[in-house]
Amino acid sequence: MNAVLDVETAPAAAAQGRVRGFFGGAREIDDAPLVVRGRLPDWLRGTLLLDTPAVWELPHGALRHWFDGYAMWHALRLGDGAPRYRSRFAASESFRRSVERGRPVTGEFGSPNPSGLIARLRTPPVTDNPVVVMSRVGDRWFGVSETPTLTFFDPHTLATEERLVLSRPDDAVHLMSAHGFTLEDGSYLNVGTELGGTCTMKLLHLRPGQTRPDVLARLRMPKLGYTHAFALAPGHAIVWECALRLDAVALRFSKRSYAECFAWKPRGGSAVHAVSLDDGAVATWRIPPMMAFHATQAYGDGADLVLEIAVYDDGSVFGDLMLDRRRADLPLRARLRHVRYRLRRGRADAEPEPMPGPAIELQQVHPARIGQARARVAWGTGLGEGGRFADRTLRVDLDSGAATEYRRPDAVHLEPLFVPRPGGQADDDGVLLVPTLAAADDDGVVAVVDAHTMKAVAELVAPQVLPFGFHAAFVPARPGH
Ligand SMILES: [Fe+2]
């Protein structure tokens, strides 16, 4: 299952400059040294996992969107002797069957679905390409996209293991948020949706060792909003409804891509739901129409709940992230804002509150604050002048809006994964691990940035260009290793 796959792709060498991470060509490398420039913190011991799209072109067909590429896992092992690098394709069914045929055989996020009608009647046309997020249930790691298939893998060898589909004939889940949460007891919380005439969103809770999740709550909605993530506040899942609404019939029966089955419907507005983790009760507030991938955080403030979120004013960001626009390094047209909504009990509308400071995407806060307490510092990827894509890493003080930045010249800056220093207390006591690629770089560079000062303390140079991915994870070394 995990033999090196013989994949014919467009080589990254064909590309120039900082956008090379949007091209295929990354190889499976079993074990190679990482070059370290500078000095790594002594306490930084563990494995940085990156999950990236790595193949968009096959001999007889190509994928079209950044989010579509077939997944490759990368492991950067630190603190146990000399740092080492390993990469391996995720052996998803979508990838294996597409490589066999030499063309994509399943619809991906932004690429049309080539399945015939009979195949669609048999199974909903969803991919299992685990390219977006890596999560954990118990001590088992898996990759996932926006469908309910968990693809387990070994975080050390990167071998693909079994798949688990969180859907059953008597309680179906067709789509699922890419981002879930691993709770303190190792259980995994996420929101999935059963599509139909009316859609039912389900709050799923999977305990370690379970193969079937419990459903903690159900929300019915006539038209599902695009759902990439949700937020966790004390005792509550905070779920937002984007005004980018799904045509579920088109997803099942048309050849349109998943992304093209969503349409911007501002007249219905958007909403935020607070779902009680205790009893499944749901409270709802209206907000102006918006599109969002990621919340920064949610927290309680007296009797209120508060949601901080990066929003777009329309649905144009899907188009901005098409592969041809990213490879050409065109500016983003979608406007990004950082917004704070106060959710007061008994009110129908959420109250927007001024949120100073620049907008950020791929936001990070201290992981110990998530679902527990308010973080006062966040980090994220920032846009350059005129909407230049991901050209800096920002630290934002969430009270004052004061921002400081880390920036490599003429480089793409991806998600700045925050790794807290063991025993540290402050919201920003730790480092950011930032995958970057500058026009002048030969290979991918992961910057290790002091999360308080925003100064780089070290750089890790990989043995190849690292394709541009979305989300990372850090697996701390076990004591004694
Ligand atoms: Fe995401």
Short mmCIF file of C-alpha atoms and ligand atoms in Angstrom, two decimals:
data_model
loop_
_atom_site.label_atom_id
_atom_site.label_comp_id
_atom_site.label_asym_id
_atom_site.label_seq_id
_atom_site.Cartn_x
_atom_site.Cartn_y
_atom_site.Cartn_z
CA MET A 1 0.00 0.00 0.00
CA ASN A 2 2.87 2.32 0.67
CA ALA A 3 5.27 1.54 -2.13
CA VAL A 4 6.65 4.62 -3.79
CA LEU A 5 4.10 5.60 -6.40
CA ASP A 6 5.43 6.22 -9.85
CA VAL A 7 3.87 9.58 -10.50
CA GLU A 8 4.43 11.53 -13.66
CA THR A 9 4.03 15.22 -12.83
CA ALA A 10 5.04 18.64 -14.03
CA PRO A 11 8.46 19.39 -12.55
CA ALA A 12 8.82 22.34 -10.22
CA ALA A 13 11.89 23.33 -12.21
CA ALA A 14 9.51 24.56 -14.90
CA ALA A 15 8.40 27.26 -12.50
CA GLN A 16 10.20 30.36 -11.38
CA GLY A 17 10.30 32.48 -8.28
CA ARG A 18 8.37 32.25 -5.08
CA VAL A 19 5.37 30.42 -6.63
CA ARG A 20 7.26 27.15 -7.24
CA GLY A 21 5.30 25.55 -4.38
CA PHE A 22 2.19 25.66 -6.56
CA PHE A 23 3.75 23.19 -9.01
CA GLY A 24 4.15 19.43 -8.79
CA GLY A 25 7.48 17.70 -8.67
CA ALA A 26 7.93 16.94 -4.97
CA ARG A 27 9.43 13.50 -4.44
CA GLU A 28 9.06 10.83 -1.79
CA ILE A 29 12.29 11.05 0.22
CA ASP A 30 12.76 8.33 2.77
CA ASP A 31 15.26 9.94 5.11
CA ALA A 32 17.45 12.96 4.43
CA PRO A 33 19.23 15.59 6.51
CA LEU A 34 17.69 18.98 7.14
CA VAL A 35 20.14 21.85 7.00
CA VAL A 36 19.86 24.12 10.04
CA ARG A 37 20.84 27.77 9.81
CA GLY A 38 20.99 29.52 13.18
CA ARG A 39 20.21 27.76 16.45
CA LEU A 40 17.10 25.77 17.29
CA PRO A 41 15.71 26.12 20.81
CA ASP A 42 16.89 23.20 22.94
CA TRP A 43 13.32 22.50 24.03
CA LEU A 44 11.99 22.17 20.47
CA ARG A 45 11.89 18.37 20.28
CA GLY A 46 9.42 16.55 18.12
CA THR A 47 8.16 16.22 14.58
CA LEU A 48 6.71 18.99 12.44
CA LEU A 49 4.13 17.44 10.12
CA LEU A 50 3.15 19.21 6.93
CA ASP A 51 0.26 18.08 4.74
CA THR A 52 0.51 19.54 1.24
CA PRO A 53 -1.03 19.06 -2.16
CA ALA A 54 1.79 17.71 -4.32
CA VAL A 55 0.37 16.49 -7.64
CA TRP A 56 -1.99 18.50 -9.82
CA GLU A 57 -0.99 17.10 -13.23
CA LEU A 58 -1.35 13.53 -14.49
CA PRO A 59 -0.50 12.44 -18.05
CA HIS A 60 -4.10 12.66 -19.33
CA GLY A 61 -5.72 15.23 -17.09
CA ALA A 62 -5.07 17.93 -14.54
CA LEU A 63 -6.59 19.41 -11.44
CA ARG A 64 -7.44 23.11 -11.39
CA HIS A 65 -7.49 24.42 -7.85
CA TRP A 66 -4.79 24.85 -5.19
CA PHE A 67 -6.93 22.76 -2.79
CA ASP A 68 -7.23 19.89 -5.29
CA GLY A 69 -3.71 18.47 -5.38
CA TYR A 70 -3.14 14.92 -4.16
CA ALA A 71 -1.74 14.92 -0.66
CA MET A 72 1.83 14.37 0.44
CA TRP A 73 2.85 14.16 4.07
CA HIS A 74 6.18 15.62 5.19
CA ALA A 75 7.87 15.01 8.55
CA LEU A 76 10.65 17.27 9.87
CA ARG A 77 12.11 15.59 12.94
CA LEU A 78 13.85 17.87 15.43
CA GLY A 79 15.72 17.47 18.69
CA ASP A 80 16.67 13.82 18.44
CA GLY A 81 20.16 14.00 16.94
CA ALA A 82 20.58 15.82 13.64
CA PRO A 83 17.26 17.03 12.13
CA ARG A 84 15.88 14.72 9.43
CA TYR A 85 13.28 14.99 6.67
CA ARG A 86 10.90 12.45 5.14
CA SER A 87 8.05 12.77 2.64
CA ARG A 88 5.44 10.36 1.37
CA PHE A 89 2.30 10.50 -0.73
CA ALA A 90 -0.94 9.76 1.09
CA ALA A 91 -2.27 6.55 -0.46
CA SER A 92 -5.87 7.76 -0.76
CA GLU A 93 -8.30 5.94 -3.02
CA SER A 94 -8.71 9.12 -5.10
CA PHE A 95 -4.96 9.33 -5.68
CA ARG A 96 -4.33 5.63 -6.30
CA ARG A 97 -7.15 5.26 -8.79
CA SER A 98 -6.28 8.52 -10.56
CA VAL A 99 -2.62 7.51 -10.94
CA GLU A 100 -3.72 4.13 -12.34
CA ARG A 101 -5.94 5.80 -14.93
CA GLY A 102 -3.53 8.65 -15.62
CA ARG A 103 -6.24 11.23 -15.02
CA PRO A 104 -8.37 12.44 -12.08
CA VAL A 105 -11.22 10.00 -11.43
CA THR A 106 -12.97 11.83 -8.60
CA GLY A 107 -14.15 15.40 -8.31
CA GLU A 108 -11.91 17.47 -6.09
CA PHE A 109 -12.59 20.87 -4.51
CA GLY A 110 -12.27 22.98 -7.65
CA SER A 111 -12.11 20.36 -10.41
CA PRO A 112 -15.13 18.91 -12.20
CA ASN A 113 -16.43 15.52 -11.22
CA PRO A 114 -15.82 13.06 -14.09
CA SER A 115 -18.09 10.32 -12.64
CA GLY A 116 -21.02 9.07 -14.68
CA LEU A 117 -24.59 9.21 -13.42
CA ILE A 118 -24.68 5.56 -12.35
CA ALA A 119 -21.64 6.02 -10.15
CA ARG A 120 -23.22 9.09 -8.58
CA LEU A 121 -26.42 7.24 -7.78
CA ARG A 122 -24.34 4.56 -6.07
CA THR A 123 -22.17 6.83 -3.95
CA PRO A 124 -22.05 10.55 -3.33
CA PRO A 125 -19.18 11.94 -5.38
CA VAL A 126 -16.76 12.92 -2.67
CA THR A 127 -13.00 12.60 -2.49
CA ASP A 128 -10.96 11.02 0.26
CA ASN A 129 -7.84 13.05 -0.59
CA PRO A 130 -6.64 13.93 2.95
CA VAL A 131 -4.93 17.14 1.95
CA VAL A 132 -6.22 19.84 4.27
CA VAL A 133 -5.86 19.12 7.98
CA MET A 134 -4.07 16.60 10.19
CA SER A 135 -5.80 15.76 13.47
CA ARG A 136 -5.58 13.23 16.25
CA VAL A 137 -8.00 10.91 18.03
CA GLY A 138 -6.28 9.39 21.05
CA ASP A 139 -2.71 8.94 19.83
CA ARG A 140 -3.74 8.10 16.26
CA TRP A 141 -3.07 10.71 13.56
CA PHE A 142 -5.15 11.14 10.42
CA GLY A 143 -5.53 13.47 7.47
CA VAL A 144 -8.86 14.79 6.31
CA SER A 145 -10.36 17.19 3.77
CA GLU A 146 -13.98 18.40 3.74
CA THR A 147 -15.43 14.91 3.58
CA PRO A 148 -16.02 12.44 6.44
CA THR A 149 -13.15 10.09 5.58
CA LEU A 150 -10.32 9.96 8.10
CA THR A 151 -7.10 8.58 6.57
CA PHE A 152 -4.86 7.39 9.37
CA PHE A 153 -1.09 7.51 9.01
CA ASP A 154 2.02 6.87 11.05
CA PRO A 155 3.51 10.27 11.95
CA HIS A 156 7.04 8.82 12.00
CA THR A 157 7.16 6.61 8.89
CA LEU A 158 4.33 8.53 7.09
CA ALA A 159 2.89 5.19 6.02
CA THR A 160 -0.81 5.38 5.14
CA GLU A 161 -2.90 3.16 7.40
CA GLU A 162 -6.61 2.40 7.44
CA ARG A 163 -9.50 4.69 6.54
CA LEU A 164 -12.50 5.40 8.73
CA VAL A 165 -15.65 6.92 7.23
CA LEU A 166 -17.81 8.73 9.77
CA SER A 167 -21.03 7.98 7.93
CA ARG A 168 -23.50 5.12 8.15
CA PRO A 169 -26.56 4.24 6.11
CA ASP A 170 -28.81 5.00 9.08
CA ASP A 171 -27.06 8.23 10.01
CA ALA A 172 -25.35 9.62 6.93
CA VAL A 173 -22.64 12.27 6.82
CA HIS A 174 -21.70 13.48 3.33
CA LEU A 175 -19.54 16.51 4.09
CA MET A 176 -17.51 17.45 7.14
CA SER A 177 -15.59 20.46 8.35
CA ALA A 178 -11.90 20.00 7.62
CA HIS A 179 -11.04 21.33 11.07
CA GLY A 180 -12.11 19.40 14.13
CA PHE A 181 -10.84 19.58 17.70
CA THR A 182 -9.07 16.98 19.81
CA LEU A 183 -10.37 17.37 23.35
CA GLU A 184 -8.38 16.78 26.52
CA ASP A 185 -9.53 13.17 26.79
CA GLY A 186 -8.28 12.45 23.26
CA SER A 187 -11.75 12.41 21.71
CA TYR A 188 -12.39 14.23 18.45
CA LEU A 189 -15.15 16.75 17.82
CA ASN A 190 -16.30 17.87 14.39
CA VAL A 191 -19.38 18.97 12.44
CA GLY A 192 -20.63 16.86 9.55
CA THR A 193 -23.61 17.36 7.27
CA GLU A 194 -26.20 15.02 5.82
CA LEU A 195 -27.31 16.45 2.49
CA GLY A 196 -30.92 16.32 1.36
CA GLY A 197 -33.96 18.46 0.71
CA THR A 198 -33.16 19.96 4.09
CA CYS A 199 -29.59 19.57 5.26
CA THR A 200 -28.81 18.33 8.75
CA MET A 201 -25.61 19.42 10.39
CA LYS A 202 -24.44 16.99 13.07
CA LEU A 203 -22.03 17.62 15.91
CA LEU A 204 -19.92 14.46 15.86
CA HIS A 205 -17.92 13.12 18.81
CA LEU A 206 -15.51 10.23 18.25
CA ARG A 207 -13.81 8.61 21.22
CA PRO A 208 -10.46 6.82 20.87
CA GLY A 209 -11.03 3.27 19.66
CA GLN A 210 -14.56 4.02 18.45
CA THR A 211 -15.46 3.55 14.81
CA ARG A 212 -18.82 5.29 15.01
CA PRO A 213 -19.16 8.80 16.34
CA ASP A 214 -21.85 9.88 18.77
CA VAL A 215 -24.08 12.67 17.48
CA LEU A 216 -24.27 15.34 20.19
CA ALA A 217 -26.54 17.76 18.36
CA ARG A 218 -28.40 18.23 15.08
CA LEU A 219 -29.10 21.51 13.27
CA ARG A 220 -31.42 21.58 10.31
CA MET A 221 -30.94 24.19 7.61
CA PRO A 222 -32.58 24.57 4.20
CA LYS A 223 -29.37 25.54 2.38
CA LEU A 224 -26.03 24.52 3.82
CA GLY A 225 -23.42 27.27 4.05
CA TYR A 226 -19.84 26.45 3.10
CA THR A 227 -18.25 24.94 6.20
CA HIS A 228 -14.48 24.64 6.47
CA ALA A 229 -14.09 25.00 10.23
CA PHE A 230 -15.84 25.91 13.44
CA ALA A 231 -14.70 27.29 16.80
CA LEU A 232 -14.64 25.99 20.34
CA ALA A 233 -15.71 28.10 23.33
CA PRO A 234 -16.08 26.78 26.89
CA GLY A 235 -18.93 24.27 26.74
CA HIS A 236 -19.91 25.21 23.19
CA ALA A 237 -19.17 24.55 19.56
CA ILE A 238 -19.52 27.81 17.63
CA VAL A 239 -20.68 27.10 14.08
CA TRP A 240 -21.11 29.80 11.45
CA GLU A 241 -23.20 29.70 8.29
CA CYS A 242 -21.52 31.30 5.31
CA ALA A 243 -23.67 33.03 2.70
CA LEU A 244 -21.95 30.83 0.15
CA ARG A 245 -24.76 28.27 -0.11
CA LEU A 246 -24.59 24.73 -1.45
CA ASP A 247 -26.76 23.41 -4.26
CA ALA A 248 -26.86 19.84 -2.92
CA VAL A 249 -28.65 18.48 -5.99
CA ALA A 250 -25.92 19.86 -8.25
CA LEU A 251 -23.23 18.32 -6.05
CA ARG A 252 -24.81 14.89 -6.41
CA PHE A 253 -25.85 14.95 -10.05
CA SER A 254 -23.98 17.63 -12.02
CA LYS A 255 -20.43 17.60 -13.28
CA ARG A 256 -19.68 20.86 -11.51
CA SER A 257 -16.82 20.93 -9.06
CA TYR A 258 -17.60 21.04 -5.34
CA ALA A 259 -16.64 24.73 -5.26
CA GLU A 260 -18.88 25.50 -8.23
CA CYS A 261 -21.86 23.98 -6.42
CA PHE A 262 -21.76 26.92 -4.01
CA ALA A 263 -23.35 30.26 -4.91
CA TRP A 264 -23.17 33.61 -3.13
CA LYS A 265 -26.63 34.27 -1.63
CA PRO A 266 -26.31 37.46 0.40
CA ARG A 267 -30.05 38.08 0.82
CA GLY A 268 -30.38 35.28 3.36
CA GLY A 269 -27.53 36.69 5.40
CA SER A 270 -25.28 34.57 7.57
CA ALA A 271 -25.68 33.17 11.08
CA VAL A 272 -23.70 32.00 14.08
CA HIS A 273 -24.90 29.07 16.18
CA ALA A 274 -23.72 28.17 19.68
CA VAL A 275 -24.21 24.45 20.25
CA SER A 276 -24.07 23.25 23.84
CA LEU A 277 -21.68 20.33 24.32
CA ASP A 278 -23.72 19.27 27.37
CA ASP A 279 -27.22 18.95 25.99
CA GLY A 280 -27.03 19.83 22.29
CA ALA A 281 -29.17 22.97 22.72
CA VAL A 282 -28.65 25.50 19.95
CA ALA A 283 -28.78 29.31 20.14
CA THR A 284 -28.62 31.32 16.92
CA TRP A 285 -27.67 34.89 16.01
CA ARG A 286 -27.91 36.62 12.62
CA ILE A 287 -24.88 38.35 11.13
CA PRO A 288 -24.39 40.14 7.79
CA PRO A 289 -23.59 37.88 4.83
CA MET A 290 -20.02 36.67 4.93
CA MET A 291 -17.65 33.92 3.85
CA ALA A 292 -14.98 32.53 6.19
CA PHE A 293 -12.49 29.73 6.35
CA HIS A 294 -11.13 30.14 9.89
CA ALA A 295 -12.01 31.61 13.26
CA THR A 296 -9.22 33.04 15.36
CA GLN A 297 -10.94 31.95 18.58
CA ALA A 298 -14.18 31.87 20.56
CA TYR A 299 -14.51 32.46 24.29
CA GLY A 300 -16.91 33.33 27.08
CA ASP A 301 -17.11 36.87 28.45
CA GLY A 302 -19.52 37.06 31.37
CA ALA A 303 -22.85 35.73 30.09
CA ASP A 304 -21.86 36.39 26.48
CA LEU A 305 -19.97 34.32 23.97
CA VAL A 306 -17.53 36.05 21.62
CA LEU A 307 -16.33 34.92 18.20
CA GLU A 308 -13.27 36.37 16.46
CA ILE A 309 -13.11 35.42 12.82
CA ALA A 310 -11.48 36.32 9.50
CA VAL A 311 -14.26 37.07 7.02
CA TYR A 312 -14.55 37.83 3.33
CA ASP A 313 -17.31 40.09 2.05
CA ASP A 314 -18.25 37.74 -0.79
CA GLY A 315 -17.44 34.33 -2.26
CA SER A 316 -14.69 35.43 -4.63
CA VAL A 317 -11.85 33.87 -2.65
CA PHE A 318 -12.51 30.41 -4.15
CA GLY A 319 -11.69 31.87 -7.57
CA ASP A 320 -8.67 33.72 -6.21
CA LEU A 321 -7.16 30.40 -5.17
CA MET A 322 -7.51 28.69 -8.55
CA LEU A 323 -4.18 27.24 -9.57
CA ASP A 324 -3.71 29.41 -12.66
CA ARG A 325 -4.09 32.59 -10.60
CA ARG A 326 -1.75 31.35 -7.87
CA ARG A 327 0.89 30.18 -10.36
CA ALA A 328 0.75 33.62 -11.98
CA ASP A 329 1.01 35.19 -8.48
CA LEU A 330 -1.95 37.47 -9.15
CA PRO A 331 -3.22 39.52 -6.20
CA LEU A 332 -6.22 38.36 -4.21
CA ARG A 333 -9.40 40.22 -5.16
CA ALA A 334 -11.35 39.08 -2.10
CA ARG A 335 -11.25 41.54 0.79
CA LEU A 336 -10.30 40.02 4.15
CA ARG A 337 -11.34 41.53 7.50
CA HIS A 338 -10.84 40.48 11.11
CA VAL A 339 -14.18 40.76 12.94
CA ARG A 340 -15.33 40.22 16.52
CA TYR A 341 -18.97 39.25 17.15
CA ARG A 342 -20.53 39.39 20.60
CA LEU A 343 -23.27 36.77 21.05
CA ARG A 344 -25.69 37.97 23.73
CA ARG A 345 -28.34 35.61 25.06
CA GLY A 346 -31.84 36.61 24.06
CA ARG A 347 -30.76 38.76 21.11
CA ALA A 348 -31.48 37.85 17.51
CA ASP A 349 -28.48 39.67 16.05
CA ALA A 350 -24.85 39.35 17.00
CA GLU A 351 -23.15 42.64 17.81
CA PRO A 352 -20.06 43.41 15.76
CA GLU A 353 -17.35 45.07 17.84
CA PRO A 354 -14.43 47.07 16.50
CA MET A 355 -11.40 44.89 16.09
CA PRO A 356 -8.30 46.96 15.44
CA GLY A 357 -5.28 45.66 13.60
CA PRO A 358 -4.63 43.97 10.29
CA ALA A 359 -6.52 40.98 8.92
CA ILE A 360 -4.81 37.61 9.15
CA GLU A 361 -5.52 34.19 7.62
CA LEU A 362 -4.47 30.72 8.78
CA GLN A 363 -4.76 32.12 12.29
CA GLN A 364 -3.06 30.65 15.32
CA VAL A 365 -3.47 31.09 19.07
CA HIS A 366 -1.87 29.26 21.98
CA PRO A 367 -3.37 25.75 21.83
CA ALA A 368 -3.95 25.63 25.59
CA ARG A 369 -6.38 28.56 25.27
CA ILE A 370 -8.63 26.89 22.69
CA GLY A 371 -12.04 26.22 24.21
CA GLN A 372 -10.71 27.28 27.62
CA ALA A 373 -9.91 30.98 27.85
CA ARG A 374 -9.35 34.05 25.77
CA ALA A 375 -5.97 34.39 24.03
CA ARG A 376 -4.70 37.94 23.73
CA VAL A 377 -2.23 37.27 20.93
CA ALA A 378 -2.80 35.70 17.52
CA TRP A 379 -0.59 35.08 14.52
CA GLY A 380 -1.39 34.53 10.91
CA THR A 381 -0.42 35.02 7.32
CA GLY A 382 -0.79 38.57 6.07
CA LEU A 383 -1.39 40.03 2.66
CA GLY A 384 0.94 42.50 1.01
CA GLU A 385 0.03 45.76 -0.70
CA GLY A 386 -2.71 45.44 -3.28
CA GLY A 387 -3.65 41.99 -2.00
CA ARG A 388 -0.29 40.32 -2.70
CA PHE A 389 -0.70 36.72 -1.60
CA ALA A 390 0.75 35.58 1.75
CA ASP A 391 3.90 37.66 1.81
CA ARG A 392 4.43 38.04 5.57
CA THR A 393 3.73 36.56 8.99
CA LEU A 394 1.91 38.81 11.45
CA ARG A 395 1.62 38.83 15.23
CA VAL A 396 -1.48 40.74 16.35
CA ASP A 397 -2.23 41.99 19.87
CA LEU A 398 -5.97 41.26 20.05
CA ASP A 399 -6.61 44.08 22.56
CA SER A 400 -4.80 46.96 20.87
CA GLY A 401 -4.52 45.68 17.32
CA ALA A 402 -0.79 46.40 17.39
CA ALA A 403 0.92 44.24 14.81
CA THR A 404 4.51 43.18 14.28
CA GLU A 405 5.73 41.13 11.39
CA TYR A 406 8.27 38.58 10.28
CA ARG A 407 9.08 38.75 6.63
CA ARG A 408 11.51 37.05 4.28
CA PRO A 409 11.93 39.17 1.15
CA ASP A 410 9.89 38.10 -1.88
CA ALA A 411 8.69 34.93 -0.18
CA VAL A 412 5.42 33.07 0.29
CA HIS A 413 4.66 32.66 4.02
CA LEU A 414 2.29 29.82 4.91
CA GLU A 415 0.54 28.97 8.18
CA PRO A 416 2.71 29.96 11.17
CA LEU A 417 2.24 26.96 13.45
CA PHE A 418 2.62 28.03 17.07
CA VAL A 419 4.53 25.56 19.25
CA PRO A 420 4.43 26.51 22.95
CA ARG A 421 7.53 26.19 25.10
CA PRO A 422 6.91 23.39 27.63
CA GLY A 423 6.21 24.99 31.00
CA GLY A 424 5.71 28.44 29.49
CA GLN A 425 2.76 30.54 30.67
CA ALA A 426 2.42 33.56 28.40
CA ASP A 427 0.17 33.50 25.34
CA ASP A 428 3.22 33.93 23.12
CA ASP A 429 5.89 31.88 24.92
CA GLY A 430 7.05 29.64 22.09
CA VAL A 431 8.04 29.65 18.45
CA LEU A 432 6.29 29.83 15.12
CA LEU A 433 7.21 27.25 12.49
CA VAL A 434 6.57 28.99 9.17
CA PRO A 435 6.96 27.19 5.84
CA THR A 436 8.26 29.73 3.33
CA LEU A 437 9.67 29.89 -0.16
CA ALA A 438 11.54 32.94 -1.41
CA ALA A 439 12.35 33.59 -5.03
CA ALA A 440 16.04 33.20 -4.16
CA ASP A 441 15.65 29.88 -2.31
CA ASP A 442 16.78 26.63 -3.89
CA ASP A 443 14.58 24.57 -1.57
CA GLY A 444 11.80 24.99 0.98
CA VAL A 445 12.70 26.92 4.13
CA VAL A 446 10.83 26.54 7.42
CA ALA A 447 11.52 29.60 9.52
CA VAL A 448 11.67 29.18 13.29
CA VAL A 449 10.47 32.51 14.66
CA ASP A 450 10.33 33.71 18.26
CA ALA A 451 6.57 34.19 18.69
CA HIS A 452 7.04 37.20 21.00
CA THR A 453 9.76 39.17 19.23
CA MET A 454 8.91 37.95 15.70
CA LYS A 455 12.64 37.52 14.99
CA ALA A 456 13.82 34.35 13.27
CA VAL A 457 16.08 32.25 15.47
CA ALA A 458 16.73 29.52 12.89
CA GLU A 459 15.83 28.24 9.45
CA LEU A 460 15.35 24.62 8.43
CA VAL A 461 16.22 23.96 4.79
CA ALA A 462 14.43 20.94 3.31
CA PRO A 463 16.05 18.78 0.59
CA GLN A 464 13.43 19.89 -1.95
CA VAL A 465 10.91 22.63 -2.65
CA LEU A 466 8.04 21.97 -0.24
CA PRO A 467 4.72 22.29 -2.08
CA PHE A 468 2.44 24.90 -0.55
CA GLY A 469 -0.01 23.36 1.90
CA PHE A 470 -2.53 24.66 4.37
CA HIS A 471 -2.14 23.33 7.90
CA ALA A 472 0.63 21.79 9.94
CA ALA A 473 0.89 19.89 13.22
CA PHE A 474 3.62 19.30 15.79
CA VAL A 475 4.03 15.96 17.53
CA PRO A 476 6.12 16.48 20.67
CA ALA A 477 8.85 13.92 21.29
CA ARG A 478 7.99 11.50 24.04
CA PRO A 479 10.06 11.93 27.21
CA GLY A 480 13.23 9.87 26.94
CA HIS A 481 13.25 9.99 23.12
FE FE B 1 -8.20 25.46 7.08
#
